[in-house]
XYZ file of C-alpha atoms in Angstrom:
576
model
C -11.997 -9.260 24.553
C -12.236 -11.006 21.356
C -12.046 -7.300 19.465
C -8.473 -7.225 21.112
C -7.431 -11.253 21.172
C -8.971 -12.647 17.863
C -7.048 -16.355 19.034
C -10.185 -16.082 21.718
C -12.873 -15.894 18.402
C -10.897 -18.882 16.676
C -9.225 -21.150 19.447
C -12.387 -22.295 20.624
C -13.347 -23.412 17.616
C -10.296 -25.221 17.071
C -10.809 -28.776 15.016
C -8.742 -31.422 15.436
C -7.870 -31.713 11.494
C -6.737 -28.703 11.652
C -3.649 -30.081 13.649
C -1.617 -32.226 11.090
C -2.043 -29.331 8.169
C -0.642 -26.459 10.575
C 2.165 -28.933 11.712
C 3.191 -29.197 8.366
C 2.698 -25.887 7.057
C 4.371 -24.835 10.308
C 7.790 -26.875 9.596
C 7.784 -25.896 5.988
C 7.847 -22.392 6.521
C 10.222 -22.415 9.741
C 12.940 -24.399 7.414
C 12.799 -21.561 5.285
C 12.585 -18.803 7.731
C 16.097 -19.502 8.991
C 18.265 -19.017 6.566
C 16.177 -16.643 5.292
C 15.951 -14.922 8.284
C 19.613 -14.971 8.290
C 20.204 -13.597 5.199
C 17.721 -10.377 5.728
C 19.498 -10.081 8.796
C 22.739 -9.433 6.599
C 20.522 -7.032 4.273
C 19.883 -4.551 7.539
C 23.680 -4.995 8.225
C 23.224 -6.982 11.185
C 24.693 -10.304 12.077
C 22.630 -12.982 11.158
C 21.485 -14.706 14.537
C 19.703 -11.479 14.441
C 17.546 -12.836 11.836
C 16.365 -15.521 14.218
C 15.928 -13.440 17.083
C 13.431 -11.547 15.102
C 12.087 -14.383 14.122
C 10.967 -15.360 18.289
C 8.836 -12.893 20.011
C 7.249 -10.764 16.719
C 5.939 -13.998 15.181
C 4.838 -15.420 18.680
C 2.432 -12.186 19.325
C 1.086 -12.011 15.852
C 0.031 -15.426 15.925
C -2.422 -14.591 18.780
C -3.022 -10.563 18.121
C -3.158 -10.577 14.193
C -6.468 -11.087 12.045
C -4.813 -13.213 9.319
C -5.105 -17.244 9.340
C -2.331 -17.419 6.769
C 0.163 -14.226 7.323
C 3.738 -15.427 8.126
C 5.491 -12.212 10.019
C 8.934 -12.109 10.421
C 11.992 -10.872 9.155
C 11.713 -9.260 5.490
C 13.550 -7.868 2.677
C 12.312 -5.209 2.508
C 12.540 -3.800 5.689
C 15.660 -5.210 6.422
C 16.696 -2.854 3.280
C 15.162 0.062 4.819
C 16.759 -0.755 8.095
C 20.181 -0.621 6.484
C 19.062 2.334 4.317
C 17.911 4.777 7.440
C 21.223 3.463 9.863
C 23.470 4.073 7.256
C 22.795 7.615 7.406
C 24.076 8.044 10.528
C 27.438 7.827 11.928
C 27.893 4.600 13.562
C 31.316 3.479 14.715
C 30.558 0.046 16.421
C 28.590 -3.134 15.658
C 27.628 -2.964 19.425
C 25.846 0.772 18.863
C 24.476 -0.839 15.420
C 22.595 -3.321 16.714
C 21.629 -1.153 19.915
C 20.391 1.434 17.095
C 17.949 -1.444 15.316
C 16.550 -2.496 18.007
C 15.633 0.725 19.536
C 14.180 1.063 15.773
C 12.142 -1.622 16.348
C 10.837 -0.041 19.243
C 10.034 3.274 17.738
C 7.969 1.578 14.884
C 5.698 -0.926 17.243
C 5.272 2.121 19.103
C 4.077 4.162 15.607
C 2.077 1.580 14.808
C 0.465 0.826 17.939
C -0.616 3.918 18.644
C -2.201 4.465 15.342
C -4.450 1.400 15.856
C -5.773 2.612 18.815
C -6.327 6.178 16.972
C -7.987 3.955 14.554
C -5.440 5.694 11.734
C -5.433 2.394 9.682
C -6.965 4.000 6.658
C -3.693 6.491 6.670
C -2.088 3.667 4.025
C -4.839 4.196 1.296
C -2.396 7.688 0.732
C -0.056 5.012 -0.858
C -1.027 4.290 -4.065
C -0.870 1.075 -6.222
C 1.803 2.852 -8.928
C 3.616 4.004 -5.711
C 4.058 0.989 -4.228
C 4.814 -0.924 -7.508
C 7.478 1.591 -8.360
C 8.816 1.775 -4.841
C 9.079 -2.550 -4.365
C 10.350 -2.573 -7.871
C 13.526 -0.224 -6.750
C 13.867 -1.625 -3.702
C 14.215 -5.313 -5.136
C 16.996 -4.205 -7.483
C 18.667 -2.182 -4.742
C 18.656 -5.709 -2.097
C 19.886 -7.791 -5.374
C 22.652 -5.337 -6.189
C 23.874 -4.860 -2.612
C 24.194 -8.472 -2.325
C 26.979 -8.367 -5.076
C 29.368 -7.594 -2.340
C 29.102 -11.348 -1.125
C 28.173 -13.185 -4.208
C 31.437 -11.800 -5.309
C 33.421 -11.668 -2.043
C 35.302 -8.797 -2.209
C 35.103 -5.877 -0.307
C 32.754 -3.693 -2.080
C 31.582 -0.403 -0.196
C 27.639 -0.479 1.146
C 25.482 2.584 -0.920
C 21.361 3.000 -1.141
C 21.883 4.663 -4.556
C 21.718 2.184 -7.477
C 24.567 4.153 -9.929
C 27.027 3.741 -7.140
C 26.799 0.164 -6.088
C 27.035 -0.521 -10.033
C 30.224 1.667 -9.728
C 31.656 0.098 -6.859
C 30.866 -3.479 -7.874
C 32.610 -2.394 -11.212
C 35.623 -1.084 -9.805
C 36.248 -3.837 -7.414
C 36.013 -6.827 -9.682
C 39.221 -7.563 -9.710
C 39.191 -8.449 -6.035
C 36.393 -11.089 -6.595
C 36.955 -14.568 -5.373
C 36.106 -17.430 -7.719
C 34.967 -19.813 -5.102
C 32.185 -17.375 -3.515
C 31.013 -16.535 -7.362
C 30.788 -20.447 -8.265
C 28.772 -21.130 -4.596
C 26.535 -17.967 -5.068
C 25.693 -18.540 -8.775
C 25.135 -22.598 -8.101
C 23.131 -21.859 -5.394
C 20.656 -19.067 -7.770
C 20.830 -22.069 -10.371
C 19.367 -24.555 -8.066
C 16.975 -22.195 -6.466
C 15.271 -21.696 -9.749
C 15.445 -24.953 -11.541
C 14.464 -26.658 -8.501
C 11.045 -24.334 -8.132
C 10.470 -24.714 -11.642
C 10.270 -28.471 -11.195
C 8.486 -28.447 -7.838
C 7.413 -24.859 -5.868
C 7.123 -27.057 -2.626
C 10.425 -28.666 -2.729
C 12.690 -26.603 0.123
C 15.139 -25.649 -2.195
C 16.424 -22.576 0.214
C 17.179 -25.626 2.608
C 19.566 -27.415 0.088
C 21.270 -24.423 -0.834
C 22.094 -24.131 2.603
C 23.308 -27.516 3.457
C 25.518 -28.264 0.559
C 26.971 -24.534 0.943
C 27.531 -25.747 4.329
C 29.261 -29.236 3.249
C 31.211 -27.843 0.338
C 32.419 -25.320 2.421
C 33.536 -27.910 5.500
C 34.424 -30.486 3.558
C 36.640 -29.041 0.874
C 38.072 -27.065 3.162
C 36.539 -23.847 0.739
C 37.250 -21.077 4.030
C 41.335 -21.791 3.560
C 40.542 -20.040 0.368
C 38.655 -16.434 1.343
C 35.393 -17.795 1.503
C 33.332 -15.551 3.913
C 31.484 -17.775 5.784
C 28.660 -17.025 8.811
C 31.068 -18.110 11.528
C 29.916 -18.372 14.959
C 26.463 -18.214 15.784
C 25.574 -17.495 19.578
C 23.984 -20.170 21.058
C 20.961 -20.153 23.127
C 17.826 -17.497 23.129
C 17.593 -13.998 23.340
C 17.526 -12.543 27.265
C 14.967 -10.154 27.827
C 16.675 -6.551 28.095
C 15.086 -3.389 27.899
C 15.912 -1.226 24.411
C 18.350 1.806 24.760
C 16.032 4.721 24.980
C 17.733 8.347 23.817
C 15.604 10.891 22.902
C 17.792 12.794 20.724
C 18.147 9.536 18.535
C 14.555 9.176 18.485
C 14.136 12.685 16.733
C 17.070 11.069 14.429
C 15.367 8.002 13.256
C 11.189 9.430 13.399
C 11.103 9.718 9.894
C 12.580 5.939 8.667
C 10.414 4.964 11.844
C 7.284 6.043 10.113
C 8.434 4.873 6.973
C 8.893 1.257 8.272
C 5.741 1.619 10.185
C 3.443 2.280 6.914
C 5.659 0.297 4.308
C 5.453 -2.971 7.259
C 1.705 -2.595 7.445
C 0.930 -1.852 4.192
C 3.220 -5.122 3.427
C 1.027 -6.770 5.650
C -2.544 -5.716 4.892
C -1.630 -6.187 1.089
C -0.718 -9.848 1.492
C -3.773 -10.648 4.401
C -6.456 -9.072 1.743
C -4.681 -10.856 -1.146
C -4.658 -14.535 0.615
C -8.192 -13.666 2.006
C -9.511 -13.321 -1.625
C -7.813 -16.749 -2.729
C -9.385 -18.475 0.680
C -12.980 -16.875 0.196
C -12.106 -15.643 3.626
C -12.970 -12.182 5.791
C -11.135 -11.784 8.626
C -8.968 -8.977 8.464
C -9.634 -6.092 11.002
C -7.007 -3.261 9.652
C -6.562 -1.428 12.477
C -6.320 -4.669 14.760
C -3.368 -5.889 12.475
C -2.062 -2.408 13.483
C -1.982 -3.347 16.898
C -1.132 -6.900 16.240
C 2.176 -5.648 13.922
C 2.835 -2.639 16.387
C 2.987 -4.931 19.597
C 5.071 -7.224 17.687
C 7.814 -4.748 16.704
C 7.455 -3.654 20.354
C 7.805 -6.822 22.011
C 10.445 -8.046 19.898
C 12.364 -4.927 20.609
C 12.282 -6.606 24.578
C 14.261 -9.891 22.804
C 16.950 -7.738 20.476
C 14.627 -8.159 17.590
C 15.292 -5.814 14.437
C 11.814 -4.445 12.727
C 9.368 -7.108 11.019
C 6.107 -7.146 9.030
C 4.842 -10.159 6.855
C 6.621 -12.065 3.879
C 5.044 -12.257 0.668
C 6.692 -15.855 -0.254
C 6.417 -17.141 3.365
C 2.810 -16.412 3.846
C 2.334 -18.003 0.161
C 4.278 -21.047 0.862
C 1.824 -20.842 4.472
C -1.088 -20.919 2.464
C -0.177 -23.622 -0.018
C 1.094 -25.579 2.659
C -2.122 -25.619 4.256
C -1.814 -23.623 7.175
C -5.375 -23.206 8.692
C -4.647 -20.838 11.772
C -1.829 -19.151 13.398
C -1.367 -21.945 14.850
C 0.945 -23.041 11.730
C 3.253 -20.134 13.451
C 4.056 -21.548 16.812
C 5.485 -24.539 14.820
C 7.837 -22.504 13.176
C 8.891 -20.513 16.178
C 9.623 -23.895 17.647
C 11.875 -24.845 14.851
C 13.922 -21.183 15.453
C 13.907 -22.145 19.003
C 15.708 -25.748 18.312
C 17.748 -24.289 16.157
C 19.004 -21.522 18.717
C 19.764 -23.773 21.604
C 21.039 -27.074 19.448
C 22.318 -25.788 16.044
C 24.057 -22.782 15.573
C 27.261 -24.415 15.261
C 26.136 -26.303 11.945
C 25.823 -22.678 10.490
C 29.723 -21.776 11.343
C 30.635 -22.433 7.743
C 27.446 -21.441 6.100
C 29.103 -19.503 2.845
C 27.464 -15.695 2.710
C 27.489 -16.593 -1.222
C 24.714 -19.340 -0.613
C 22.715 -16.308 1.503
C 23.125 -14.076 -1.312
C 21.664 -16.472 -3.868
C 18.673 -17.074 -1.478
C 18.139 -13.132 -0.989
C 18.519 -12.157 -4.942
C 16.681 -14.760 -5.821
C 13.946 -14.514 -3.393
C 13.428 -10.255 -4.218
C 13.250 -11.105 -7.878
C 9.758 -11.568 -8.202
C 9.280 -8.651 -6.386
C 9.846 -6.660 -9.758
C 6.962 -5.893 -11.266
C 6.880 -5.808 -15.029
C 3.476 -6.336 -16.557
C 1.934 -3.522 -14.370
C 4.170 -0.920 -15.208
C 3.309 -2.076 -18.915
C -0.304 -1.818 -18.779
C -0.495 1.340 -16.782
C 1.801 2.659 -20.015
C -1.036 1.595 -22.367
C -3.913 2.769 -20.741
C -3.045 5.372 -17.842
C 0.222 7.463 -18.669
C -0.918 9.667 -15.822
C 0.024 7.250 -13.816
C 2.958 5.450 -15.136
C 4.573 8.550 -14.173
C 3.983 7.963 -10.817
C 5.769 5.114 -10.797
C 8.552 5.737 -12.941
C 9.159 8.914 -10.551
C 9.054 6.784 -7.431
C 11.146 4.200 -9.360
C 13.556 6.444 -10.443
C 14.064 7.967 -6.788
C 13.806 4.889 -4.962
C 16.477 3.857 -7.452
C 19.098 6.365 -7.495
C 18.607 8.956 -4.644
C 17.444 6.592 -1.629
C 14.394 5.074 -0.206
C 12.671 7.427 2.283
C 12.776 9.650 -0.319
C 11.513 7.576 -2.895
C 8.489 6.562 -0.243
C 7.646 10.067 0.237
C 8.095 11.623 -3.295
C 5.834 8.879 -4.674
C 3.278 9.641 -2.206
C 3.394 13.209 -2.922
C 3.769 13.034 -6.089
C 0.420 10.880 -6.471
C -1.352 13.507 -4.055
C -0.552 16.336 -6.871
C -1.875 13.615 -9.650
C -5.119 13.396 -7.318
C -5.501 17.158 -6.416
C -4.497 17.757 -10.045
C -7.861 15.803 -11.624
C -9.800 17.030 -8.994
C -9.085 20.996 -10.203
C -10.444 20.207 -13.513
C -12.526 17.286 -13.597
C -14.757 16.025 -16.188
C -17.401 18.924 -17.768
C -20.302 17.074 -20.013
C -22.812 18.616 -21.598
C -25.927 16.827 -22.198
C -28.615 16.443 -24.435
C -31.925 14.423 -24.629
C -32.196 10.570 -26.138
C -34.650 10.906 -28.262
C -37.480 9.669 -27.494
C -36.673 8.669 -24.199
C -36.390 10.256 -20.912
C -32.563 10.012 -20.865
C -30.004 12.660 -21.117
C -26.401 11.888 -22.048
C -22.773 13.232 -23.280
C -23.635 14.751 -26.405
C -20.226 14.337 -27.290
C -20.358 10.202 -26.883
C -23.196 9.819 -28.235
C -23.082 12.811 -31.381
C -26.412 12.760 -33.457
C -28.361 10.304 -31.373
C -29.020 13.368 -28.699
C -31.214 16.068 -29.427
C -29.736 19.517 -28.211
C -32.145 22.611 -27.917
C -30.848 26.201 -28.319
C -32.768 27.589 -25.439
C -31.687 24.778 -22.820
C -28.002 24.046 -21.884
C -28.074 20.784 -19.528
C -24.177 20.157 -17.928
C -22.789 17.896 -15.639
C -19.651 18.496 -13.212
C -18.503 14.838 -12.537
C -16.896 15.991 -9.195
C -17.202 17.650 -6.055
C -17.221 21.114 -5.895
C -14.241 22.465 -3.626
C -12.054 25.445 -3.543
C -9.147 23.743 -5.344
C -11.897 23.483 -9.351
C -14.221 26.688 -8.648
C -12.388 28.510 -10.831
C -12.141 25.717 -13.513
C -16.463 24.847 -13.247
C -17.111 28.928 -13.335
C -14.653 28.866 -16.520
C -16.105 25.975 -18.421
C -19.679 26.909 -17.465
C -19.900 30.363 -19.320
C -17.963 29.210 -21.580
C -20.637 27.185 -22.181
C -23.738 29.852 -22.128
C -21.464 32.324 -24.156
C -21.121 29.541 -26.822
C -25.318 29.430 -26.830
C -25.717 33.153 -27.590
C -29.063 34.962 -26.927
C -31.274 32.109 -27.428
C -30.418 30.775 -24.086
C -33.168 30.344 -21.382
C -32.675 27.830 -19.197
C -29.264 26.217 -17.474
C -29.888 22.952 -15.795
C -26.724 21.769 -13.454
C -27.114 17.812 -13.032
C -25.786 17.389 -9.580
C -25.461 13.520 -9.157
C -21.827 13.137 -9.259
C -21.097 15.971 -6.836
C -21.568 14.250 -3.350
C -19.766 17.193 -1.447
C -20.046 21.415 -2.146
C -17.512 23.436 0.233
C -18.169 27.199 1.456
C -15.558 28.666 -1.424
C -17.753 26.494 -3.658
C -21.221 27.267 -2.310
C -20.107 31.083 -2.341
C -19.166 30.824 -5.764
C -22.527 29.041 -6.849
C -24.535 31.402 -5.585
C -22.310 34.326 -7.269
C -22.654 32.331 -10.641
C -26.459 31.344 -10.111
C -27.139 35.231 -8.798
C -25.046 36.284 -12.087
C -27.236 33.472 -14.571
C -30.251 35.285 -13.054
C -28.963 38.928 -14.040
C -28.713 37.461 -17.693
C -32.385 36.457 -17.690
C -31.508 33.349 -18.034
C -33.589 30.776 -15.266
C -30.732 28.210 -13.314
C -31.940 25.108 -12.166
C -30.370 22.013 -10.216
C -31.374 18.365 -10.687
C -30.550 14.768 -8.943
C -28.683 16.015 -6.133
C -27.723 13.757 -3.115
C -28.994 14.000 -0.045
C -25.556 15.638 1.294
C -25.669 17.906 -1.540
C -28.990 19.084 -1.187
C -28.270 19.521 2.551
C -25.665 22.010 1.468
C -27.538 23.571 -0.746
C -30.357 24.435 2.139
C -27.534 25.488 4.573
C -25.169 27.478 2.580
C -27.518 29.656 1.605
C -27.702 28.514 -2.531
C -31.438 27.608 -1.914
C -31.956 31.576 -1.440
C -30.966 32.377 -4.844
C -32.340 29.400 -6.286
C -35.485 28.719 -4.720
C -36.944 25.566 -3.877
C -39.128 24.962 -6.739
C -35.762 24.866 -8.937
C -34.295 21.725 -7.139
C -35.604 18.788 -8.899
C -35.020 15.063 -8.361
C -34.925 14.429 -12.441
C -33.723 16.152 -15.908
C -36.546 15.135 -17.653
C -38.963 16.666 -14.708
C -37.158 19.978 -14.738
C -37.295 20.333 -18.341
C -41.214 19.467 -18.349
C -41.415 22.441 -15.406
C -39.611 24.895 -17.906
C -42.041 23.509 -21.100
C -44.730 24.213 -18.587
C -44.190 27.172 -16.403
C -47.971 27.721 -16.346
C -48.632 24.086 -14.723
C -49.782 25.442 -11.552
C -50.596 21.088 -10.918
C -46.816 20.463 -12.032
C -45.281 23.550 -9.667
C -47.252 22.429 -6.730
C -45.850 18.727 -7.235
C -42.737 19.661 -7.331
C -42.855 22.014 -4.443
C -44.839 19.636 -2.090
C -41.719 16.633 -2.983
C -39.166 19.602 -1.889
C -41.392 20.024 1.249
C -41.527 16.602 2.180
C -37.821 16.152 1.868
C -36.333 19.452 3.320
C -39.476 20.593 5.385
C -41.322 23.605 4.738
């Protein structure tokens, strides 16, 4: 039971002390999830009390499903963008079918996600790398800032997912801007970030939004165009079941699944992250699968839009001193007063003020001094992320997702076909061998011995490229050559076009009269080796644990003590 409900593994150990910090921590976050909340809402293209509906349920489940002390789930910017990106594609006349459409999305990615915790599929995320997801956030965060121009100007600038065209539109519609919405939007990114210079605890999202609020009522700001919230429903969400169409669900699969890794990987990132800072282990991936998954689905019940965990929530959490989950049902509280008491507060809440808390709260997602080190020291894979960039950027962001990933598969498979090929020579004087190329005169190289290591496994995809550089190798050593010696520590794995191919190139060696040997292979390697049939060609007094041991055989080859030894180690490991 406590595999499935970790609140049963921590509840009971509940400490009183812990009360007064989750309170707090608690509060502070749930004044900021509003408007935030609010404003992501606006991001997916949804009216903002939808923010706070997703804000309910999701965060209610996690607290008692999820593995994380410190996570704070809820609406994101992120998702919210890819929300708006993957309902934008399709032709949607109504708000009414809008919102029907998100929250059957939500439904479609608990049910993703749920399912692959149960398959135990959590290790599916690893396929995104580090440059992928830099390059993808990066986009993303300029995409949410730029489409927020629309109300930090107010005028009425045409929604796009492609970075050239909102600059286009926001250009050609600047005439149309209204001065009050640009002085409330641009005061309220002023105060955001003076105010967390001075003091990263102070809630300055929360004054933004009141004296938006007051300038707005007051001054009587909405008598000249400034778009303001306007009414909020009142009360909770009513359970209702989500609008299930098949066809649609074909429709939306693939920005399903993209929500569905992007929200987890969101999720495990910041859990592993806060662990590290709280000397903490308690994340179970594939439970925060099922945690996230029943979330999405259960909030889909309560006209919740998708939701994973916020990076500057869950750091304010932390900070704040949240010690469980228990710091969550606080905030859900505060949504909850703020649904049945105060919705009519944010009637003249200017969408300016919501833009200034969305721009600058995706900011710091832009990630500039990884990008610049990955350019210093691994090209390779500052391409990655400029391609992913550059996609997310300016052709959408499914396809950035999934031509980052694929392009960093074709990096990977690309290394793997032609790995590192040493050859090595003796220390002298020692029983070490080593890259004669790194370490140049202090090696001694003999003409009748060529020692090489394949830093790799050996599958179909670098046969070719190992079979290449190996005779290339032996041709470069001429007649003198004896004795090849493959060191076989770094290749954990051998596959049948490999193992095929080894015994071609060993059976080949042989025909040369030249004697092949293989030394420090792993016990999965040498298992291949005994069922692939390499053994048969190479014969088991050839496989030796050591360099040094197999060149002392080849010095010796009338050491009838030294053959037995060897042969009676090979016996005791594989049998006879």
């Amino acid at each position: 039971m406590r595999k499935f409900f970790p609140f049963l593994d921590w509840l009971p150990k509940y400490q009183k002390k812990f009360f007064s910090s989750d309170l707090l921590a608690g509060l502070t976050v749930g004044v900021i999830l509003i408007p935030q909340g609010m404003a992501y809402a606006m991001i997916a293209g949804l009216p903002p009390v939808y923010g706070l509906y997703a804000s309910l349920f999701p965060i209610l489940v996690y607290a008692f499903l999820g593995t994380s002390r410190q996570v704070a789930v809820g609406p994101v910017a992120m998702d919210s963008l890819l929300v708006a990106a993957g309902l934008g594609a399709f032709a949607i006349a109504t708000m009414e079918e809008y919102i029907i459409m998100a929250v059957f999305l939500a439904f479609m990615v608990g049910a993703i996600q749920l399912t692959l915790g149960f398959l135990r599929m959590g290790f599916l995320v690893n396929f995104m790398s580090k440059p992928v997801i830099s390059g993808f956030t990066s986009a993303a965060a300029l995409t949410i800032i730029f489409s927020q121009l629309k109300h930090l100007l107010g005028a009425n600038i045409p929604n796009s997912n492609q970075f050239h065209q909102m600059i286009l539109n926001a250009f050609n519609n600047l005439g149309s801007t209204n001065i009050f919405d640009l002085g409330i939007g641009v005061i309220g990114i002023l105060i955001i970030v003076l105010l967390k210079r001075w003091n990263q605890k102070f809630p300055s999202v929360l004054l933004v939004v009141l004296l938006g609020g007051f300038a707005v009522y007051f001054l009587g700001l909405e008598n000249y165009g400034v778009n303001v919230v306007g009414v909020v429903p009142e009360g909770l969400p009513s359970f209702q079941l989500p609008a299930f169409d098949l066809d649609k669900a074909k429709e939306i699969i693939p920005i399903a699944l993209a929500l569905a890794f992007v929200g987890y990987l969101e999720t495990i990132s910041i859990g592993k992250a806060l662990e590290e800072k709280n000397n903490q282990e308690t994340i179970d991936a594939n439970q925060e699968l099922i945690a996230l998954g029943t979330s999405n689905l259960v909030g889909s019940f309560f006209q919740s839009y998708p939701v994973t965990s916020s990076f500057s929530r869950s750091a304010i959490n932390a900070e704040s001193g949240a010690k469980t989950t228990v710091a969550s049902l606080f905030s859900v509280l505060l949504v909850v007063i703020t649904l049945l008491f105060l919705t009519p507060l944010f009637y003249f809440l200017p969408n300016a003020a919501l833009a200034s808390i969305i721009m600058v709260s995706v900011f710091g997602l832009i990630d500039i001094p990884y990008p610049k080190s990955l350019w210093q020291h691994r090209k390779d894979e500052f391409g990655v992320l400029a391609i992913t960039f550059l996609v997310t950027l300016f052709v959408g962001i499914k396809e950035g997702i999934l031509v980052g990933v694929l392009v960093s598969l074709l990096v990977m498979v690309y290394r793997t076909s032609m790995p590192h090929f040493a050859v090595l020579g003796n220390i002298r004087g020692t029983d070490y061998y080593k890259n004669v190329e790194r370490f140049g005169d202090e090696v001694e190289i003999r003409d009748d011995i060529l020692i090489i290591r394949f830093d790799a496994q050996l599958y179909f995809g670098n046969t070719n490229y190992f079979k290449t550089q190996l005779f290339k190798q032996i041709d470069a050593k001429g007649d003198d050559l004896k004795l090849v010696i493959l060191n076989a520590e770094a290749i954990n794995y051998i596959d049948s076009t490999a193992a095929k191919m080894l015994v071609h190139v060993i059976t080949e060696i042989h025909a040369r009269n030249i004697e092949f040997y293989i030394a420090g292979a792993i016990g999965p390697t040498r298992d291949i080796i005994f069922t692939t049939g390499i053994i048969d060609v190479l014969h088991k007094e050839c496989l030796f644990v050591k360099i040094n041991e197999a060149v002392e055989y080849f010095n010796n080859p009338g050491n009838v003590s030294l053959l037995g030894k060897n042969v009676a180690h090979q016996n005791r490991v594989f049998g006879n």
